[in-house]
Amino acid sequence: SFSPNCYASVDPKPPHAIEIIALRDIAPGDELSFDYSTTEWDMAAPFVDVGTGTSCQGFKHLPPEQKKALLERGVVPAHILRLWVK
């Protein structure tokens, strides 16, 4: 989702545990959503986000201003950062 209510925090150390963290209050019964472009560099099977109609292809394909905004929000995991600064 490009309007997520949580994000996936990926531990850089094996076994690379993933923790789902709320970005805002989530009411009982609300679906959990996160931005796949924060966990995927280049998606083998891109898809269209049903909430926005925007194509989700992975972090690599985001415009620079969107990458910067995600970085400033603290939702870009280490494995994506390593690929970005490569």
Short mmCIF file of N, CA and C in Angstrom, two decimals:
data_model
loop_
_atom_site.label_atom_id
_atom_site.label_comp_id
_atom_site.label_asym_id
_atom_site.label_seq_id
_atom_site.Cartn_x
_atom_site.Cartn_y
_atom_site.Cartn_z
N SER A 1 0.84 -1.18 0.00
CA SER A 1 0.00 0.00 0.00
C SER A 1 0.88 1.24 0.00
N PHE A 2 0.47 2.27 -0.71
CA PHE A 2 1.18 3.54 -0.67
C PHE A 2 0.60 4.45 0.40
N SER A 3 -0.37 3.93 1.16
CA SER A 3 -0.91 4.61 2.34
C SER A 3 -0.93 3.61 3.49
N PRO A 4 0.25 3.10 3.88
CA PRO A 4 0.29 2.02 4.86
C PRO A 4 0.00 2.48 6.28
N ASN A 5 -0.47 1.52 7.10
CA ASN A 5 -0.66 1.82 8.52
C ASN A 5 0.42 1.16 9.37
N CYS A 6 1.35 0.45 8.72
CA CYS A 6 2.47 -0.17 9.45
C CYS A 6 3.66 -0.32 8.50
N TYR A 7 4.79 -0.71 9.06
CA TYR A 7 5.95 -1.00 8.22
C TYR A 7 6.65 -2.24 8.75
N ALA A 8 7.44 -2.84 7.87
CA ALA A 8 8.17 -4.06 8.22
C ALA A 8 9.60 -3.68 8.59
N SER A 9 9.97 -3.95 9.83
CA SER A 9 11.33 -3.72 10.29
C SER A 9 12.08 -5.05 10.15
N VAL A 10 13.12 -5.05 9.31
CA VAL A 10 13.86 -6.28 9.02
C VAL A 10 15.18 -6.23 9.76
N ASP A 11 15.41 -7.22 10.63
CA ASP A 11 16.67 -7.31 11.37
C ASP A 11 17.78 -7.67 10.38
N PRO A 12 18.85 -6.85 10.32
CA PRO A 12 19.91 -7.13 9.36
C PRO A 12 20.73 -8.38 9.68
N LYS A 13 20.61 -8.88 10.92
CA LYS A 13 21.37 -10.07 11.31
C LYS A 13 20.53 -11.34 11.10
N PRO A 14 21.18 -12.41 10.62
CA PRO A 14 20.45 -13.68 10.48
C PRO A 14 19.81 -14.06 11.80
N PRO A 15 18.64 -14.59 11.80
CA PRO A 15 17.86 -15.08 10.66
C PRO A 15 16.97 -14.02 10.01
N HIS A 16 17.29 -12.74 10.14
CA HIS A 16 16.56 -11.64 9.50
C HIS A 16 15.08 -11.61 9.91
N ALA A 17 14.87 -11.59 11.21
CA ALA A 17 13.50 -11.53 11.75
C ALA A 17 12.81 -10.27 11.25
N ILE A 18 11.52 -10.37 11.01
CA ILE A 18 10.71 -9.25 10.55
C ILE A 18 9.70 -8.90 11.63
N GLU A 19 9.68 -7.63 11.99
CA GLU A 19 8.73 -7.14 12.99
C GLU A 19 7.82 -6.12 12.29
N ILE A 20 6.51 -6.27 12.45
CA ILE A 20 5.55 -5.33 11.88
C ILE A 20 5.25 -4.27 12.93
N ILE A 21 5.48 -3.00 12.58
CA ILE A 21 5.34 -1.89 13.53
C ILE A 21 4.30 -0.91 13.00
N ALA A 22 3.36 -0.53 13.87
CA ALA A 22 2.30 0.41 13.48
C ALA A 22 2.87 1.80 13.26
N LEU A 23 2.40 2.46 12.20
CA LEU A 23 2.77 3.85 11.92
C LEU A 23 1.78 4.82 12.54
N ARG A 24 0.61 4.31 12.88
CA ARG A 24 -0.45 5.11 13.51
C ARG A 24 -1.38 4.15 14.24
N ASP A 25 -2.33 4.67 14.97
CA ASP A 25 -3.29 3.80 15.65
C ASP A 25 -4.06 2.98 14.62
N ILE A 26 -4.25 1.70 14.94
CA ILE A 26 -4.99 0.79 14.06
C ILE A 26 -6.16 0.25 14.86
N ALA A 27 -7.35 0.51 14.37
CA ALA A 27 -8.56 0.07 15.07
C ALA A 27 -8.77 -1.42 14.91
N PRO A 28 -9.39 -2.06 15.91
CA PRO A 28 -9.71 -3.48 15.78
C PRO A 28 -10.53 -3.71 14.50
N GLY A 29 -10.14 -4.72 13.74
CA GLY A 29 -10.83 -5.04 12.50
C GLY A 29 -10.23 -4.39 11.27
N ASP A 30 -9.37 -3.36 11.45
CA ASP A 30 -8.71 -2.74 10.30
C ASP A 30 -7.68 -3.71 9.72
N GLU A 31 -7.56 -3.70 8.39
CA GLU A 31 -6.53 -4.51 7.76
C GLU A 31 -5.17 -3.86 7.96
N LEU A 32 -4.15 -4.70 8.12
CA LEU A 32 -2.78 -4.20 8.20
C LEU A 32 -2.26 -4.04 6.78
N SER A 33 -1.54 -2.94 6.54
CA SER A 33 -0.96 -2.73 5.22
C SER A 33 0.42 -2.10 5.38
N PHE A 34 1.32 -2.44 4.45
CA PHE A 34 2.64 -1.81 4.44
C PHE A 34 3.05 -1.58 3.00
N ASP A 35 4.04 -0.74 2.82
CA ASP A 35 4.51 -0.35 1.50
C ASP A 35 5.56 -1.37 1.04
N TYR A 36 5.21 -2.18 0.05
CA TYR A 36 6.13 -3.20 -0.45
C TYR A 36 7.42 -2.59 -0.99
N SER A 37 7.38 -1.34 -1.44
CA SER A 37 8.61 -0.75 -1.94
C SER A 37 9.63 -0.49 -0.84
N THR A 38 9.24 -0.65 0.42
CA THR A 38 10.22 -0.50 1.51
C THR A 38 10.90 -1.82 1.84
N THR A 39 10.44 -2.92 1.27
CA THR A 39 11.07 -4.21 1.54
C THR A 39 11.58 -4.90 0.28
N GLU A 40 11.17 -4.42 -0.87
CA GLU A 40 11.56 -5.04 -2.15
C GLU A 40 12.34 -4.03 -2.99
N TRP A 41 13.50 -4.43 -3.49
CA TRP A 41 14.31 -3.55 -4.32
C TRP A 41 13.76 -3.48 -5.75
N ASP A 42 13.56 -4.64 -6.37
CA ASP A 42 13.09 -4.71 -7.75
C ASP A 42 12.17 -5.93 -7.85
N MET A 43 10.89 -5.71 -7.86
CA MET A 43 9.93 -6.81 -7.78
C MET A 43 9.85 -7.60 -9.08
N ALA A 44 9.92 -8.93 -8.96
CA ALA A 44 9.81 -9.81 -10.12
C ALA A 44 8.39 -9.79 -10.67
N ALA A 45 7.42 -9.56 -9.79
CA ALA A 45 6.01 -9.53 -10.22
C ALA A 45 5.36 -8.25 -9.69
N PRO A 46 5.62 -7.11 -10.35
CA PRO A 46 5.00 -5.86 -9.92
C PRO A 46 3.48 -5.96 -9.95
N PHE A 47 2.82 -5.09 -9.19
CA PHE A 47 1.36 -5.10 -9.16
C PHE A 47 0.86 -3.67 -8.96
N VAL A 48 -0.43 -3.49 -9.14
CA VAL A 48 -1.04 -2.18 -8.95
C VAL A 48 -1.67 -2.13 -7.56
N ASP A 49 -1.32 -1.11 -6.80
CA ASP A 49 -1.87 -0.90 -5.46
C ASP A 49 -3.36 -0.59 -5.59
N VAL A 50 -4.20 -1.40 -4.95
CA VAL A 50 -5.65 -1.22 -5.09
C VAL A 50 -6.14 0.08 -4.46
N GLY A 51 -5.44 0.59 -3.47
CA GLY A 51 -5.88 1.82 -2.81
C GLY A 51 -5.60 3.08 -3.62
N THR A 52 -4.50 3.08 -4.38
CA THR A 52 -4.10 4.29 -5.10
C THR A 52 -4.07 4.14 -6.62
N GLY A 53 -4.04 2.89 -7.10
CA GLY A 53 -3.92 2.66 -8.54
C GLY A 53 -2.50 2.84 -9.05
N THR A 54 -1.56 3.00 -8.12
CA THR A 54 -0.15 3.20 -8.47
C THR A 54 0.56 1.86 -8.62
N SER A 55 1.43 1.77 -9.62
CA SER A 55 2.20 0.54 -9.84
C SER A 55 3.25 0.39 -8.74
N CYS A 56 3.33 -0.78 -8.14
CA CYS A 56 4.32 -1.09 -7.12
C CYS A 56 5.36 -2.00 -7.76
N GLN A 57 6.57 -1.46 -7.94
CA GLN A 57 7.63 -2.19 -8.63
C GLN A 57 8.86 -2.43 -7.76
N GLY A 58 8.93 -1.78 -6.61
CA GLY A 58 10.09 -1.89 -5.75
C GLY A 58 10.77 -0.54 -5.57
N PHE A 59 11.57 -0.45 -4.52
CA PHE A 59 12.23 0.80 -4.14
C PHE A 59 13.07 1.38 -5.28
N LYS A 60 13.75 0.52 -6.03
CA LYS A 60 14.61 0.94 -7.14
C LYS A 60 13.88 1.87 -8.12
N HIS A 61 12.59 1.67 -8.30
CA HIS A 61 11.82 2.37 -9.31
C HIS A 61 11.10 3.63 -8.79
N LEU A 62 11.24 3.92 -7.51
CA LEU A 62 10.57 5.10 -6.95
C LEU A 62 11.28 6.38 -7.38
N PRO A 63 10.54 7.48 -7.51
CA PRO A 63 11.20 8.75 -7.79
C PRO A 63 12.07 9.18 -6.60
N PRO A 64 13.14 9.93 -6.86
CA PRO A 64 14.07 10.31 -5.78
C PRO A 64 13.39 10.97 -4.58
N GLU A 65 12.39 11.82 -4.81
CA GLU A 65 11.74 12.49 -3.68
C GLU A 65 10.97 11.51 -2.80
N GLN A 66 10.42 10.44 -3.40
CA GLN A 66 9.71 9.43 -2.61
C GLN A 66 10.70 8.58 -1.82
N LYS A 67 11.84 8.26 -2.41
CA LYS A 67 12.88 7.52 -1.69
C LYS A 67 13.34 8.33 -0.47
N LYS A 68 13.57 9.63 -0.69
CA LYS A 68 14.03 10.49 0.40
C LYS A 68 12.99 10.57 1.51
N ALA A 69 11.72 10.68 1.15
CA ALA A 69 10.64 10.76 2.15
C ALA A 69 10.59 9.49 2.99
N LEU A 70 10.73 8.33 2.35
CA LEU A 70 10.71 7.06 3.09
C LEU A 70 11.92 6.96 4.01
N LEU A 71 13.08 7.41 3.53
CA LEU A 71 14.28 7.41 4.36
C LEU A 71 14.08 8.29 5.59
N GLU A 72 13.53 9.48 5.38
CA GLU A 72 13.30 10.41 6.50
C GLU A 72 12.29 9.87 7.50
N ARG A 73 11.34 9.05 7.04
CA ARG A 73 10.36 8.43 7.97
C ARG A 73 10.96 7.26 8.73
N GLY A 74 12.15 6.80 8.32
CA GLY A 74 12.81 5.70 9.01
C GLY A 74 12.25 4.34 8.70
N VAL A 75 11.68 4.17 7.49
CA VAL A 75 11.04 2.90 7.16
C VAL A 75 11.79 2.12 6.08
N VAL A 76 13.03 2.53 5.78
CA VAL A 76 13.83 1.82 4.77
C VAL A 76 14.82 0.91 5.48
N PRO A 77 14.68 -0.42 5.32
CA PRO A 77 15.57 -1.34 6.02
C PRO A 77 16.98 -1.36 5.42
N ALA A 78 17.91 -1.89 6.19
CA ALA A 78 19.33 -1.90 5.83
C ALA A 78 19.59 -2.56 4.48
N HIS A 79 18.89 -3.66 4.16
CA HIS A 79 19.19 -4.35 2.91
C HIS A 79 18.83 -3.48 1.69
N ILE A 80 17.81 -2.65 1.81
CA ILE A 80 17.45 -1.74 0.73
C ILE A 80 18.45 -0.58 0.68
N LEU A 81 18.84 -0.06 1.84
CA LEU A 81 19.84 1.01 1.88
C LEU A 81 21.13 0.59 1.21
N ARG A 82 21.58 -0.64 1.47
CA ARG A 82 22.82 -1.14 0.87
C ARG A 82 22.72 -1.16 -0.66
N LEU A 83 21.59 -1.58 -1.17
CA LEU A 83 21.40 -1.61 -2.63
C LEU A 83 21.32 -0.21 -3.21
N TRP A 84 20.73 0.71 -2.48
CA TRP A 84 20.53 2.08 -2.95
C TRP A 84 21.86 2.82 -3.06
N VAL A 85 22.75 2.66 -2.10
CA VAL A 85 24.01 3.40 -2.10
C VAL A 85 25.13 2.67 -2.83
N LYS A 86 24.83 1.55 -3.39
CA LYS A 86 25.80 0.70 -4.10
C LYS A 86 26.42 1.44 -5.26
#
